[in-house]
């Protein structure tokens, strides 16, 4: 139940040609305090309830618990979320032994493109495609919960 991931800015759209799949995501937060976030997500035709704990000092690790719920339940819960529902399209690219998830944000966060790599250990090595840019793992501005209240368009 520990999520270990690193976040990166993306330099260009070259990842699109490498992606094996893409789908729309809408997500909102029932709670977005730093000690815990409680998220409702609609990902394609599935719904999810996710609770995440506070990040480690490195920003790469934190407790994550997720349960699939029906998309109908997620649609009922999404309007109860705090202001600032995130809209994005997620692309998945296979890179070595990992899947890199690239989020192209829409709405008030348009123009932001972030990539995440989930790891089994904070020091695990991974392939870094040319289109992967600056690492922003420790920068809380790039957390979705932060973006829901402080949209990228207002930076």
Coordinates of C-alpha atoms in Angstrom, one line a residue:
X1 CA 0.0 0.0 0.0
X2 CA 3.0 2.3 -0.3
X3 CA 3.1 4.3 -3.6
X4 CA 6.5 5.2 -4.8
X5 CA 6.6 7.4 -7.8
X6 CA 8.6 10.1 -9.5
X7 CA 7.1 13.0 -11.4
X8 CA 8.6 14.9 -14.4
X9 CA 7.7 17.7 -16.7
X10 CA 7.4 16.6 -20.3
X11 CA 9.4 18.5 -23.0
X12 CA 7.3 17.7 -26.1
X13 CA 4.5 15.5 -27.5
X14 CA 6.8 12.7 -28.8
X15 CA 5.3 10.4 -26.1
X16 CA 1.9 10.3 -28.0
X17 CA 3.4 8.2 -30.8
X18 CA 4.9 5.8 -28.2
X19 CA 1.7 5.5 -26.2
X20 CA -0.2 2.2 -26.1
X21 CA -3.4 3.6 -24.7
X22 CA -5.1 6.8 -23.6
X23 CA -8.3 7.7 -21.7
X24 CA -10.0 10.6 -20.0
X25 CA -9.8 11.2 -16.3
X26 CA -12.0 13.4 -14.1
X27 CA -11.0 13.6 -10.4
X28 CA -12.0 15.6 -7.4
X29 CA -11.1 15.8 -3.8
X30 CA -13.3 15.2 -0.8
X31 CA -10.3 16.1 1.4
X32 CA -7.1 17.7 0.2
X33 CA -5.3 18.5 3.4
X34 CA -1.5 17.6 3.3
X35 CA -1.9 14.8 5.9
X36 CA -4.4 13.0 3.7
X37 CA -6.2 13.3 0.4
X38 CA -9.4 11.5 -0.4
X39 CA -10.0 11.4 -4.1
X40 CA -12.9 10.4 -6.3
X41 CA -11.8 9.5 -9.9
X42 CA -13.5 8.5 -13.1
X43 CA -11.0 6.9 -15.3
X44 CA -12.5 5.8 -18.6
X45 CA -15.5 3.7 -17.7
X46 CA -14.4 2.9 -14.1
X47 CA -14.7 4.7 -10.8
X48 CA -12.3 4.8 -7.9
X49 CA -12.1 6.0 -4.3
X50 CA -8.5 6.7 -3.2
X51 CA -7.0 7.8 0.1
X52 CA -3.4 8.9 0.1
X53 CA -1.2 9.8 3.2
X54 CA 1.4 12.5 3.6
X55 CA 4.4 12.2 1.3
X56 CA 7.9 11.2 2.6
X57 CA 10.6 13.9 2.8
X58 CA 11.8 13.0 -0.7
X59 CA 8.2 13.4 -2.0
X60 CA 8.5 10.0 -3.7
X61 CA 6.7 7.7 -1.2
X62 CA 3.3 7.7 0.6
X63 CA 0.6 5.4 1.7
X64 CA -2.0 4.8 -0.9
X65 CA -5.3 2.9 -0.6
X66 CA -7.6 2.5 -3.6
X67 CA -10.9 0.8 -4.2
X68 CA -12.7 0.5 -7.4
X69 CA -16.3 1.7 -7.2
X70 CA -18.9 1.8 -9.9
X71 CA -18.8 4.7 -12.3
X72 CA -22.3 5.6 -11.3
X73 CA -21.2 5.9 -7.6
X74 CA -18.2 8.1 -8.7
X75 CA -20.5 10.4 -10.7
X76 CA -22.7 10.8 -7.6
X77 CA -19.7 11.6 -5.4
X78 CA -17.9 13.9 -7.8
X79 CA -20.3 16.9 -7.2
X80 CA -19.6 16.6 -3.4
X81 CA -15.9 17.3 -4.0
X82 CA -14.1 20.5 -3.2
X83 CA -14.0 23.2 -5.9
X84 CA -11.6 22.4 -8.7
X85 CA -12.3 19.1 -10.4
X86 CA -9.2 18.0 -12.5
X87 CA -9.8 17.1 -16.1
X88 CA -7.0 15.4 -18.1
X89 CA -6.1 12.8 -20.7
X90 CA -3.7 10.1 -19.6
X91 CA -1.4 8.3 -22.0
X92 CA 0.6 5.2 -21.0
X93 CA 4.0 4.4 -22.5
X94 CA 6.0 1.3 -21.8
X95 CA 9.6 2.1 -21.0
X96 CA 11.8 -0.8 -20.2
X97 CA 10.2 -2.6 -17.2
X98 CA 8.0 0.4 -16.3
X99 CA 4.9 2.1 -17.5
X100 CA 5.1 5.9 -17.7
X101 CA 1.8 7.7 -17.2
X102 CA 1.6 11.0 -19.0
X103 CA -1.2 13.4 -18.0
X104 CA -2.2 16.2 -20.4
X105 CA -4.2 18.6 -18.3
X106 CA -7.3 20.5 -19.6
X107 CA -9.4 23.4 -18.4
X108 CA -7.7 25.7 -15.9
X109 CA -4.6 23.4 -15.9
X110 CA -4.3 23.4 -19.7
X111 CA -0.7 23.6 -20.9
X112 CA 0.6 21.4 -18.1
X113 CA 1.9 17.9 -19.1
X114 CA 3.3 15.7 -16.3
X115 CA 4.7 12.2 -16.4
X116 CA 4.8 9.7 -13.5
X117 CA 6.8 6.5 -13.1
X118 CA 5.8 4.1 -10.3
X119 CA 8.8 2.3 -8.8
X120 CA 9.2 -0.6 -6.3
X121 CA 12.0 1.3 -4.5
X122 CA 12.9 5.0 -4.3
X123 CA 16.3 4.2 -5.7
X124 CA 15.2 1.8 -8.5
X125 CA 16.7 2.6 -11.9
X126 CA 14.5 3.3 -14.9
X127 CA 14.9 4.3 -18.6
X128 CA 14.4 8.0 -19.2
X129 CA 13.0 8.8 -22.6
X130 CA 14.2 11.9 -24.4
X131 CA 10.9 13.7 -24.0
X132 CA 11.0 13.4 -20.2
X133 CA 12.1 16.7 -18.7
X134 CA 12.9 18.2 -15.3
X135 CA 12.0 16.1 -12.2
X136 CA 9.4 17.8 -10.0
X137 CA 8.8 15.0 -7.5
X138 CA 9.5 17.2 -4.5
X139 CA 7.5 20.2 -5.8
X140 CA 4.1 20.1 -4.2
X141 CA 2.7 22.5 -6.9
X142 CA 2.6 19.5 -9.2
X143 CA 0.4 17.4 -7.0
X144 CA -3.1 17.1 -8.4
X145 CA -4.7 18.1 -5.0
X146 CA -2.7 21.4 -5.2
X147 CA -3.6 21.9 -8.8
X148 CA -7.3 21.6 -8.0
X149 CA -7.1 24.7 -5.8
X150 CA -4.2 26.5 -7.6
X151 CA -4.7 26.0 -11.3
X152 CA -1.6 26.1 -13.6
X153 CA -3.2 28.9 -15.6
X154 CA -2.9 31.2 -12.6
X155 CA 0.8 30.6 -11.8

